[in-house]
XYZ file of N, CA, C and O in Angstrom:
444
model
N 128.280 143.709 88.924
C 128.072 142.916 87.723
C 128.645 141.525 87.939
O 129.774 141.366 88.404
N 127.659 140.281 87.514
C 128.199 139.332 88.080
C 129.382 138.849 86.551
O 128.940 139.234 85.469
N 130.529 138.202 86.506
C 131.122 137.336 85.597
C 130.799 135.993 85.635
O 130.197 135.345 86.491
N 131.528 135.515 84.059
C 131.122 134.168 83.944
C 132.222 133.656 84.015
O 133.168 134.004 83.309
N 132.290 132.162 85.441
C 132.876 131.526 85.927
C 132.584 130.361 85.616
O 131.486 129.902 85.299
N 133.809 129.748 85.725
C 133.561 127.746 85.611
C 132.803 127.407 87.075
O 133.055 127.887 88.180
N 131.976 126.597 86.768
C 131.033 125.818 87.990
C 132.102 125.214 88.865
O 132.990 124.550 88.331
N 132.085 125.386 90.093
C 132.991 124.139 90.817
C 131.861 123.376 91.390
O 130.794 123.565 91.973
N 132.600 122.433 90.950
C 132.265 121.209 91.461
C 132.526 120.394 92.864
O 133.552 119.759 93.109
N 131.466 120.529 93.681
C 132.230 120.418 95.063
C 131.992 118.607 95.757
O 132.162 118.178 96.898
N 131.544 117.910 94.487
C 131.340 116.605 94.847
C 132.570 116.015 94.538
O 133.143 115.244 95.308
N 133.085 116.416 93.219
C 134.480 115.921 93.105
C 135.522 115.855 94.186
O 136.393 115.004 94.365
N 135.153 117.278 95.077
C 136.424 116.910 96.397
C 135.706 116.659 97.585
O 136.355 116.822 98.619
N 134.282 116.230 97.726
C 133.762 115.408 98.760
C 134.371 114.245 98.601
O 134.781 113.547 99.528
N 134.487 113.898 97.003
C 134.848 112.145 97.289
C 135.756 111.928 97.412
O 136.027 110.761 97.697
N 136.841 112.932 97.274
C 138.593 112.629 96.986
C 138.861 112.437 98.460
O 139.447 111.488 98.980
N 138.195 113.781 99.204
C 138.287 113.417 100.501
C 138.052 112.292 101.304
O 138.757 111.954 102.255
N 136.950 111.666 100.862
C 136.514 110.600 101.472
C 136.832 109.296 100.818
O 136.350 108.317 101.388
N 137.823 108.980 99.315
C 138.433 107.542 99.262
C 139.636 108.288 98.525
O 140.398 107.428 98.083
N 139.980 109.276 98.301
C 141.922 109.159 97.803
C 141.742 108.677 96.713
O 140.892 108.897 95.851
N 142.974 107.677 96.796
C 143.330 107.349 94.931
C 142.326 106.029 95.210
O 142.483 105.279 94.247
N 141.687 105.651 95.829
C 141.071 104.438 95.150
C 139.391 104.674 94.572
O 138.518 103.807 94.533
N 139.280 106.008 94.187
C 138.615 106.366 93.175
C 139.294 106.125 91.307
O 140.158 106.717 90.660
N 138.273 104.853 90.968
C 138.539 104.470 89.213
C 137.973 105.622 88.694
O 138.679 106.301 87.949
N 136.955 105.944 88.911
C 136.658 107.045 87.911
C 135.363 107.449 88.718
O 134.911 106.882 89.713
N 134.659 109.034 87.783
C 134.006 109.742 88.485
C 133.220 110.337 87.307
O 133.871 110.606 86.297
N 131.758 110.601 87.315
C 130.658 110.976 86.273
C 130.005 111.798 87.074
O 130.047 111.626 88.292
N 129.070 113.152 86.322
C 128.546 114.094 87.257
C 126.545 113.233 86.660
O 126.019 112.816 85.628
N 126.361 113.326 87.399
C 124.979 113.347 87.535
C 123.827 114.301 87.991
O 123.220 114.334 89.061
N 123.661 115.327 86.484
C 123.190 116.342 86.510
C 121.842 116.423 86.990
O 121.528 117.212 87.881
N 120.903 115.519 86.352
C 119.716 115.242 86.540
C 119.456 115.147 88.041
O 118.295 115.413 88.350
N 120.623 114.693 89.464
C 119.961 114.652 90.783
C 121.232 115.534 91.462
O 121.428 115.455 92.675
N 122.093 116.388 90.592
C 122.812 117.107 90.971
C 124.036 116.342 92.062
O 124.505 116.954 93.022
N 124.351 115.199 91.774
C 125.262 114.676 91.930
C 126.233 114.503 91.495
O 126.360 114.790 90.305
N 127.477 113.912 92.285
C 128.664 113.712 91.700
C 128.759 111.796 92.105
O 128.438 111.264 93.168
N 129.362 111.054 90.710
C 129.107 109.135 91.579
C 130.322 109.251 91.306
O 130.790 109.976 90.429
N 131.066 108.356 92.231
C 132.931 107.866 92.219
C 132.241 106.203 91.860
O 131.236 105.916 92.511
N 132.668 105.350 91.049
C 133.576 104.464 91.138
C 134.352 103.848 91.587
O 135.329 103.806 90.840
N 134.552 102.984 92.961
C 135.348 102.750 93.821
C 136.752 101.652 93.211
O 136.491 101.348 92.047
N 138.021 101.051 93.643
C 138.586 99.981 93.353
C 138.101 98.370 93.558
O 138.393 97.302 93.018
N 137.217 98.793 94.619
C 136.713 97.659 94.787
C 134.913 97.272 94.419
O 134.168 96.442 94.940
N 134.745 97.958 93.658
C 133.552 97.910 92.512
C 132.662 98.493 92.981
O 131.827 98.608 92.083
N 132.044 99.297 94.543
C 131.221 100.105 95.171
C 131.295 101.113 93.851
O 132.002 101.284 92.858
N 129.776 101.827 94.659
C 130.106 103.579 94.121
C 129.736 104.365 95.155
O 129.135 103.797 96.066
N 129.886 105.220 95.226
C 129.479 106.391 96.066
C 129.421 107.509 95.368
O 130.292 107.591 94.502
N 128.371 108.788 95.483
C 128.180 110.172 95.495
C 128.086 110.861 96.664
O 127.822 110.645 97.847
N 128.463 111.984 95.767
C 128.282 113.501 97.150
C 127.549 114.432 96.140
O 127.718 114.562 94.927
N 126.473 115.190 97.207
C 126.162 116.518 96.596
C 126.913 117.230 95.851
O 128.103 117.201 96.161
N 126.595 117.938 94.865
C 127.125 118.839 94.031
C 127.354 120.080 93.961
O 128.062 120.649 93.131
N 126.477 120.764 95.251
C 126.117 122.027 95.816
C 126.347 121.758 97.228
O 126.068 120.686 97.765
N 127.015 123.061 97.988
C 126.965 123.186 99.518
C 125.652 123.046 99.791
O 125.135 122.160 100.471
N 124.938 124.280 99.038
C 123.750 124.877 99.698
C 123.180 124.678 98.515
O 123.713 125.024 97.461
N 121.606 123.876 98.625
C 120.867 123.407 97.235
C 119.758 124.725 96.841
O 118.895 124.660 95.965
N 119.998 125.758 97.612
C 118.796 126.649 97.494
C 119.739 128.208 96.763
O 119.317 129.146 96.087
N 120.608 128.004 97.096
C 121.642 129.246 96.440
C 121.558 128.462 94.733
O 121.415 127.346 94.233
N 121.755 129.908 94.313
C 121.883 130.155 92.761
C 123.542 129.860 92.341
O 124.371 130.672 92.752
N 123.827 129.131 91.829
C 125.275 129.533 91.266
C 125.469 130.167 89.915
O 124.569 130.226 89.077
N 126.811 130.688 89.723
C 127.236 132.024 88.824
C 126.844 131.410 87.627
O 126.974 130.225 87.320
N 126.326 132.372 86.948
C 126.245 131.991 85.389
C 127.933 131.612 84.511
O 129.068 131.969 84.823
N 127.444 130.767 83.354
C 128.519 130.394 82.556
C 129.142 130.685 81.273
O 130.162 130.116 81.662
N 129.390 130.979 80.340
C 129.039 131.304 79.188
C 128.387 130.166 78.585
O 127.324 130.625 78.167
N 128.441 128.718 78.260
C 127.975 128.140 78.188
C 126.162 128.121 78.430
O 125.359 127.792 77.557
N 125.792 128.586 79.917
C 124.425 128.747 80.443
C 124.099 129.911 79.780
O 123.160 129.759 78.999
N 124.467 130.798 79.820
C 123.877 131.655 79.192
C 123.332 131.855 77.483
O 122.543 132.612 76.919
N 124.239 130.722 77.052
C 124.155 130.628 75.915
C 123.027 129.629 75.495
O 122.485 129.743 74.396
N 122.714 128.742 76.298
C 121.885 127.647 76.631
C 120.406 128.357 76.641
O 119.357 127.990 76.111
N 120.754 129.672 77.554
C 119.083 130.052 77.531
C 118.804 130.947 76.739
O 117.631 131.047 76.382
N 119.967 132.017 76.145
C 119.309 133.029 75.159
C 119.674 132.601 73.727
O 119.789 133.463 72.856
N 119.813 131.619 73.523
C 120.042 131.541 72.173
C 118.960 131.961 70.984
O 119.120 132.176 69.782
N 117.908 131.982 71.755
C 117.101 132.932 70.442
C 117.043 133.705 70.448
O 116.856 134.276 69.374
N 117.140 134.395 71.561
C 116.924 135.886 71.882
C 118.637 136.401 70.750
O 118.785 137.338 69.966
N 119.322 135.628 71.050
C 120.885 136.238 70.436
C 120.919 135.865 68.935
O 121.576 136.420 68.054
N 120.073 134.803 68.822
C 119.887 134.317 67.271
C 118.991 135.890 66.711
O 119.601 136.549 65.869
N 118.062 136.255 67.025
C 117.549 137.103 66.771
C 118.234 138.427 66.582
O 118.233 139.196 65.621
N 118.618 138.465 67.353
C 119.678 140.228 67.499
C 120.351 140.289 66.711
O 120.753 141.400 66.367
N 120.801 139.094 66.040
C 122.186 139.153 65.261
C 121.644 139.452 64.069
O 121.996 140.441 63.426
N 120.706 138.588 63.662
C 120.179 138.775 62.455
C 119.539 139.938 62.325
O 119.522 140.179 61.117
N 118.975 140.836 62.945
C 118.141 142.289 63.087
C 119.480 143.225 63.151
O 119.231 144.419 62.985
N 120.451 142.995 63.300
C 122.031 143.546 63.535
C 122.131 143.422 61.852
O 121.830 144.422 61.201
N 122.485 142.394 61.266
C 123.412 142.178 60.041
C 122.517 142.241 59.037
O 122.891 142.047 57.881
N 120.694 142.631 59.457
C 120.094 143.445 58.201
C 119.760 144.556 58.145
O 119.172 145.149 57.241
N 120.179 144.962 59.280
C 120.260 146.919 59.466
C 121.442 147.366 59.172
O 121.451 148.536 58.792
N 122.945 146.566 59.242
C 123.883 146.966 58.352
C 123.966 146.621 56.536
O 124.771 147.068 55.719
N 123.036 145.855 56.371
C 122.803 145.350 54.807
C 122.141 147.318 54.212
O 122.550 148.248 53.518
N 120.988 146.983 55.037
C 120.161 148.716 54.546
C 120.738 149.522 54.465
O 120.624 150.244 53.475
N 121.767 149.841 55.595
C 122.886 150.879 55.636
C 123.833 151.036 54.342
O 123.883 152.057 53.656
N 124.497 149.985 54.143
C 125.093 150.028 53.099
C 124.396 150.244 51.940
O 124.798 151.076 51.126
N 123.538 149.689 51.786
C 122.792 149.819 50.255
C 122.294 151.632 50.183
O 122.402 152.375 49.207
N 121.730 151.979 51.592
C 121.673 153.509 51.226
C 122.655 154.367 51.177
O 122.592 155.578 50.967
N 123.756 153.568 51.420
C 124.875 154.365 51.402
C 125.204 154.338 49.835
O 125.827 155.268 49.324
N 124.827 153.399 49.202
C 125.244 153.525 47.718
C 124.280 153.987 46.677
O 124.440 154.459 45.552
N 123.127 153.680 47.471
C 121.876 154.366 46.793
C 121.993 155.973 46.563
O 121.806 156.545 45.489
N 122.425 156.722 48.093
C 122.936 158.260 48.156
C 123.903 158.467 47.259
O 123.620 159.237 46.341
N 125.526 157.738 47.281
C 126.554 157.491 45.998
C 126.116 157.994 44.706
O 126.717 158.803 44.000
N 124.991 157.419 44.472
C 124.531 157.221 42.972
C 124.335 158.018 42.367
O 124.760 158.359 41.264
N 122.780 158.919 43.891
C 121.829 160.004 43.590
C 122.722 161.265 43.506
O 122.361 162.249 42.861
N 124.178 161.199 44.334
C 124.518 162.462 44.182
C 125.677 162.744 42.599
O 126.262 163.748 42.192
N 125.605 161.544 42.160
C 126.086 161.461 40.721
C 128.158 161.855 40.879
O 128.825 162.340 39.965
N 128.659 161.489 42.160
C 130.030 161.442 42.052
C 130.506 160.761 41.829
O 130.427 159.808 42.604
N 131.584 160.574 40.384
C 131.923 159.202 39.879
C 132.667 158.731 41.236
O 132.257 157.919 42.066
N 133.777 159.405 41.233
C 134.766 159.142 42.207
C 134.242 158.335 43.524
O 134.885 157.311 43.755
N 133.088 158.658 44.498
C 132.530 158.095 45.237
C 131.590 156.833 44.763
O 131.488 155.899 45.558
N 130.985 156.769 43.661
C 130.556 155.490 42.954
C 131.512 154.406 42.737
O 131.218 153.260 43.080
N 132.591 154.671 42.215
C 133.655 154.202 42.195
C 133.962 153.491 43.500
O 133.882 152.263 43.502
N 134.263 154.054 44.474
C 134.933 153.670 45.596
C 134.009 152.829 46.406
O 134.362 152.062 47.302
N 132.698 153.064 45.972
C 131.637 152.700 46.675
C 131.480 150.522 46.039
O 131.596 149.390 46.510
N 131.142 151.276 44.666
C 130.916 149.561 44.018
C 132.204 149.098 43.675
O 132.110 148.212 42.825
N 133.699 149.412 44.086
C 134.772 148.562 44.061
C 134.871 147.759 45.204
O 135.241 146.591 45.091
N 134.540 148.320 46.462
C 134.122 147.716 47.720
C 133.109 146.807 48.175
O 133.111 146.499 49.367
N 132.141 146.278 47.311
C 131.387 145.940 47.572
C 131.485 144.853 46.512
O 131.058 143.736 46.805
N 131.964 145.053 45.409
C 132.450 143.665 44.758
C 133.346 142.776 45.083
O 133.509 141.779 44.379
């Protein structure tokens, strides 16, 4: 079973490797799967973002959430109206079997 892991980022320590502290700053560039440094002396440079561009990396919670969100929007709601029915036949039965005591306990809970 695979888990959900934080992405590493392997451009971030291509560039550290290759300028140290005279990296100003650093932005990921998702769209070409890059990583750009910012140099001190106003250059920029990137490194790949992936070793290997053909391997899959681990899902995220984030990604996963990214792609099933309807599928999970859905479930939930088919979830929290099959416990709505439940309950209501649970009080509907309450009713039919005419026990105060369980009527009672039933519509104090539910108010």
């Amino acid at each position: 079973m695979r888990t959900l892991q934080r992405r590493q980022l392997v451009g971030h320590d291509i560039l550290l490797a290759r300028h140290g502290n005279h990296i100003c700053t650093m932005r990921v560039d998702r769209s070409a799967g890059r990583v750009v440094a910012l140099l001190d002396d106003g250059s920029t440079d990137s490194a790949p973002n992936l070793i290997a561009p053909g391997r899959s990396m681990p899902d995220t919670l984030r990604s996963v959430l990214r792609e099933d969100w309807k599928f999970l929007t859905v479930a939930t709601a088919c979830t929290t109206a099959f416990a709505g029915v439940l309950f209501a036949a649970a009080i509907g039965l309450a009713e039919l079997a005419g026990d105060p005591a369980m009527i009672q306990m039933l519509t104090y809970a539910a108010s």
